[in-house]
C-alpha positions in Angstrom: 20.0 17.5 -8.0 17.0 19.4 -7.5 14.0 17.8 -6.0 10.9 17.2 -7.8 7.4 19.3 -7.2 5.1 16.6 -4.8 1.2 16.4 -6.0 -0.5 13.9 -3.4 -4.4 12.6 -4.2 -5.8 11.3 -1.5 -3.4 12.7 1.0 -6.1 12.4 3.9 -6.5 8.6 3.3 -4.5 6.0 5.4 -1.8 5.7 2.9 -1.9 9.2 1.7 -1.5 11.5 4.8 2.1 9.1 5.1 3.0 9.9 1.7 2.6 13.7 2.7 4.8 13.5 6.1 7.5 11.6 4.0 7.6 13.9 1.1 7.7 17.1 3.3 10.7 15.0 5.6 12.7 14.4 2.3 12.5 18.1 1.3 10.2 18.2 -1.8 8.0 20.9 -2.5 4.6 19.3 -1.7 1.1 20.2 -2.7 -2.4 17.8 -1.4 -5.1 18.0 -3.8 -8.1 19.7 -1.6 -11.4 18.6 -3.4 -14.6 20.4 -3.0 -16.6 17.4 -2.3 -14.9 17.1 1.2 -18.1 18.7 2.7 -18.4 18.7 6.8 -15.7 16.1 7.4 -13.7 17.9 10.3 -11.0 15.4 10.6 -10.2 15.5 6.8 -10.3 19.6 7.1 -8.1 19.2 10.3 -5.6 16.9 8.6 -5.5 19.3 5.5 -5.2 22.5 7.6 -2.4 20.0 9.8 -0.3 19.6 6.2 -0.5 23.2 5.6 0.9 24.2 9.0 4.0 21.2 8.1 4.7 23.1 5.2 2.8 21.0 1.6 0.4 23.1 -0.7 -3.5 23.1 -0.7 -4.2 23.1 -4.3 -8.4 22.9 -4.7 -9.2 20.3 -7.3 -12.2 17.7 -8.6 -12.9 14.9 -10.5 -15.6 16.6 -12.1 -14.0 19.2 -13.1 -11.1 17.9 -15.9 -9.6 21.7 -16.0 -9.3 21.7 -11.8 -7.4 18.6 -12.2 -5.1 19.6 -14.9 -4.1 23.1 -13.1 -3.1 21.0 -10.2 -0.6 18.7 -12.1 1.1 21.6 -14.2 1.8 23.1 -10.6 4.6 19.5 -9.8 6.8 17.3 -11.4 5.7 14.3 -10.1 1.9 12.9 -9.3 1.5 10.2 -6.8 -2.2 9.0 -5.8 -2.8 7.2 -3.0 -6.7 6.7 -3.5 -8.6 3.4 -1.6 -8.4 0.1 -3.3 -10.0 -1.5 -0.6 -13.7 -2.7 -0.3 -14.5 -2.0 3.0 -13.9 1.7 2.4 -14.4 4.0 -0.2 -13.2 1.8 -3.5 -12.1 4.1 -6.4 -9.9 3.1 -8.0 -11.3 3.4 -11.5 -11.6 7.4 -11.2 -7.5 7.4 -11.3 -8.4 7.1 -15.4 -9.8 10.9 -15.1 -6.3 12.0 -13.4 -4.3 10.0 -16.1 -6.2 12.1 -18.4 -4.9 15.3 -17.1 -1.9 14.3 -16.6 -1.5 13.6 -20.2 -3.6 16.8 -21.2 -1.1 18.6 -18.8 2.3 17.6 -20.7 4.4 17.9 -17.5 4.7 15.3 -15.7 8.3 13.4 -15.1 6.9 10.5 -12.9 3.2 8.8 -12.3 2.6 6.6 -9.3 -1.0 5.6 -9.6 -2.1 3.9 -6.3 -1.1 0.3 -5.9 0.9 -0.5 -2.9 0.0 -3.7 -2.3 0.2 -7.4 -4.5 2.0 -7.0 -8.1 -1.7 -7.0 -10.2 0.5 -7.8 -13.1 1.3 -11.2 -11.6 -2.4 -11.5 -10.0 -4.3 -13.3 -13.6 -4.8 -16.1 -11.9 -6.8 -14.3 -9.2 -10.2 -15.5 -7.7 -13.3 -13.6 -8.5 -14.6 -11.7 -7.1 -11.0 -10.4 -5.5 -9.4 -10.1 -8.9 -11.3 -6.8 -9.8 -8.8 -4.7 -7.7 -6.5 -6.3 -9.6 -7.7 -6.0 -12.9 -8.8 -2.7 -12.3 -5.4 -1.9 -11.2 -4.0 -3.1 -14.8 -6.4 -0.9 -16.3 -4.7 2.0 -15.0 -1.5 0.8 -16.2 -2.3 0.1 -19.5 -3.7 3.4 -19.7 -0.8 5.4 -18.4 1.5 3.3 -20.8 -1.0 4.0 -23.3 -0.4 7.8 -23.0 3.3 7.4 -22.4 3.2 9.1 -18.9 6.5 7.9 -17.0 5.2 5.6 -14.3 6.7 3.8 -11.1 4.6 1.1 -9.8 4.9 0.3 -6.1 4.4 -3.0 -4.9 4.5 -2.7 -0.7 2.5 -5.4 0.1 1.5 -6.4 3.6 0.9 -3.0 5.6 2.0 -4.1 9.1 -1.7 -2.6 11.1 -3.8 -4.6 8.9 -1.9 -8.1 8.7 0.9 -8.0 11.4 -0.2 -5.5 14.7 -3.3 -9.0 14.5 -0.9 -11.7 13.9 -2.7 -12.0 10.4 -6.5 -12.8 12.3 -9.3 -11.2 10.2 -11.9 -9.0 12.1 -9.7 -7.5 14.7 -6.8 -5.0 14.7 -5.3 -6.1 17.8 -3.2 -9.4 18.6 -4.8 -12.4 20.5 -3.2 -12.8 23.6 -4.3 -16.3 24.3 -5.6 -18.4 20.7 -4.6 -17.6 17.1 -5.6 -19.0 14.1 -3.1 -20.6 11.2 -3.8 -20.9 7.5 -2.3 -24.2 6.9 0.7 -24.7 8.2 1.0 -21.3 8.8 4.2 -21.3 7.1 3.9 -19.9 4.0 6.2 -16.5 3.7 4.8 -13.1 3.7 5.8 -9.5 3.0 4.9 -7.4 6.5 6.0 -3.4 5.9 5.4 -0.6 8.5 3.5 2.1 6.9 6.1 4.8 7.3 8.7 3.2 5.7 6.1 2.2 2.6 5.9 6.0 2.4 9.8 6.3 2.8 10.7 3.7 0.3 8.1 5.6 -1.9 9.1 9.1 -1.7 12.8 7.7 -2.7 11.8 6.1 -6.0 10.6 9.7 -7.3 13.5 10.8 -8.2 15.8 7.9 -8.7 16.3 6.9 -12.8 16.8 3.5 -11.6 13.4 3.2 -10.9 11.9 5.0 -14.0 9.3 2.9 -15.8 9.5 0.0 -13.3 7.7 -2.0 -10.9 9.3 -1.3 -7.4 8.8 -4.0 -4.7 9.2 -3.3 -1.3 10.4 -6.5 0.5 13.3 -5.9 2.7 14.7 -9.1 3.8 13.8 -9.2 7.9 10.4 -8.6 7.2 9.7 -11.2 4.9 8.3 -14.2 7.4 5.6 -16.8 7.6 2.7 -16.8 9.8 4.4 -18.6 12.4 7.5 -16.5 12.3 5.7 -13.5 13.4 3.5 -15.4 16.2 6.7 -16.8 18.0 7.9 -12.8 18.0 4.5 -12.3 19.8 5.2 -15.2 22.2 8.5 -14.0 22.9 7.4 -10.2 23.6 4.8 -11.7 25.7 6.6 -14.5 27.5 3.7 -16.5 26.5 2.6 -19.2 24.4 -0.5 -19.5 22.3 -3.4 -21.8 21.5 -3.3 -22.8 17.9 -5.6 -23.7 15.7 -5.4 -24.2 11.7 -8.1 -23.4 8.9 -7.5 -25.6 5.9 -7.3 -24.2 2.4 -10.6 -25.8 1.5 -12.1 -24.8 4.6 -11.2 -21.4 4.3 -12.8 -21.3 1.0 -15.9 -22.9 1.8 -16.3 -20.3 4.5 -16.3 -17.3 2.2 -19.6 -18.5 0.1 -22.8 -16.4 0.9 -20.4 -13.5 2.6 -21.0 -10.0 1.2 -18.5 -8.4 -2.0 -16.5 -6.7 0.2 -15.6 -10.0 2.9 -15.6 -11.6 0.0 -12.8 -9.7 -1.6 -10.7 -9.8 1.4 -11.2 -13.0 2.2 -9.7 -13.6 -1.7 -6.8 -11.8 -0.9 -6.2 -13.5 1.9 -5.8 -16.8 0.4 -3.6 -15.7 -2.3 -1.3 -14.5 0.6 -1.2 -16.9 3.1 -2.3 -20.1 1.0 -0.5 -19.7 -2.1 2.5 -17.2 -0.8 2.0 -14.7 -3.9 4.5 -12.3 -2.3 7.4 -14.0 -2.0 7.1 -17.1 -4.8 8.9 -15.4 -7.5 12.5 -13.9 -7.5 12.7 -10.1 -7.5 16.2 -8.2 -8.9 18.5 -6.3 -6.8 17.4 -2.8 -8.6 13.8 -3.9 -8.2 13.7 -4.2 -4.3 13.8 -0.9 -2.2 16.1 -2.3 0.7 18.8 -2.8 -1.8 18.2 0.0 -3.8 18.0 2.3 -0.6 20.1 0.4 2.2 20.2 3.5 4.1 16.1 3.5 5.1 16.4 1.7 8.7 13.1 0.1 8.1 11.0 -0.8 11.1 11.6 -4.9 11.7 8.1 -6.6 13.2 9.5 -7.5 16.9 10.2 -3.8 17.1 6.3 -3.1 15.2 4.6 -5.7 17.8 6.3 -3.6 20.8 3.3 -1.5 20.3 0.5 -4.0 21.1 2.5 -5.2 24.6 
């Protein structure tokens, strides 16, 4: 079968420039969206110039300008955005509804992926505020794509590994203690830990595949789904060391996000739903909805092998 035309938004972001490397490795044609408003960034410039040497498409494109957009998508088959959801960066998620727009106006599309790649929103009602706007804004992209009747794969990676496991799950660093480390509760609630690359992998497979037409995919292969604890003894072990441990109650941890800005305060939400009420792995997910069984060839990255990198 022939593979599907690539159109990447956001390609220089975190999430994005992965995308970009996996879709050029699995042989689609692949095209970043190069907007204007990229100014004096060097590294962004560097990193598009860096895609064009691999091989992908610089197609020019803005969000102010609907008909820029629209001659972008009628170039592929299939749009994937990858644009911040986060706080602490550049949230935008909202500005997806000016792509959906074009993507309708353009009539060619096969497959959407708007950019998720992290908690199912659909299952996220219950959220706290102020948290819960990335996940409500996230369902307003839905119901707008479903709205239009654009075909649509919704990805659902959850964890990326250098944000919640390369840290042992500790907020404010990057890096993993080497001597204390704090639990939430018990510490063993399960969680969903991915390595980036294999988020993009597991991605660029779905495009393609009608099993995963019109579905939400979740990517939680079963090695990497472990508590807190789990993945602080594969520390210990790679260290030949034991830690200091300490535990943060659940109403302790929630006291200590009053009077923290929006964006802490967001995380800080997220973080509870994770590691306090396990809202990755509390609900049962089907064989043709899980990307390690729908793709059992993808050798995906295990988190002794991820934590290797911080020895």
């Amino acid at each position: 079968m022939e593979k599907s035309k690539v159109l990447v938004v956001g390609g220089t972001g975190y999430i994005g420039r992965k995308i970009v490397k996996a879709s050029l490795e699995q042989g689609h044609e692949t095209y970043v969206l190069q907007r204007p408003d990229i100014g004096l960034d060097t590294e962004k410039v560097q990193m598009l110039l860096s895609f064009k040497k691999q091989g992908a498409h610089l197609v020019e494109g803005s969000f102010s300008d609907h008909q820029s957009l629209v001659h972008a998508v009628k170039l592929v088959d299939v749009v994937i955005s990858t644009m911040s959801g986060v706080h602490f960066r550049s949230h935008n998620l909202l500005m997806q509804l000016k792509l959906v727009q074009a993507i309708k106006d353009a009539g060619n599309v096969k497959r959407f992926l708007p950019s998720e790649f992290g908690m199912d929103p659909a299952l996220m009602g219950h959220a706290l505020q102020p948290g819960r706007v990335t996940f409500d804004e996230k369902m307003t992209i839905r119901k707008t794509i479903e709205d239009a009747n654009i075909p649509f794969t919704y990805i659902s990676a959850n964890c990326f590994a250098a944000y919640f496991a390369g840290n042992l799950s500790q907020m404010g660093t990057l890096f993993p203690p080497r001597d204390r480390v704090v639990l939430y509760g018990d510490g063993n609630v399960k969680v969903v830990y991915m390595d980036e690359d294999d988020v993009a992998t597991y991605t660029i497979k779905t495009i393609d595949d009608p099993r995963t037409l019109n579905k939400t995919i979740y990517l939680r292969p079963p090695e990497n789904i472990l508590t807190q604890r789990e993945l602080i003894e594969k520390w210990e072990k790679l260290i030949g060391k034991r830690l200091e441990k300490s535990t943060i109650s659940e109403n302790d941890f929630l006291s200590s996000m009053k009077g923290l800005d929006f964006a802490q305060e967001v995380g800080m939400g997220h973080f509870y739903h994770i590691f306090y009420e396990g809202c990755l792995a509390n609900f049962e997910v089907g064989d043709e909805e899980e990307a390690s069984k729908l793709y059992p060839e993808v050798q995906y990255t295990r988190m002794d092998e991820y934590l290797k990198l911080y020895v």
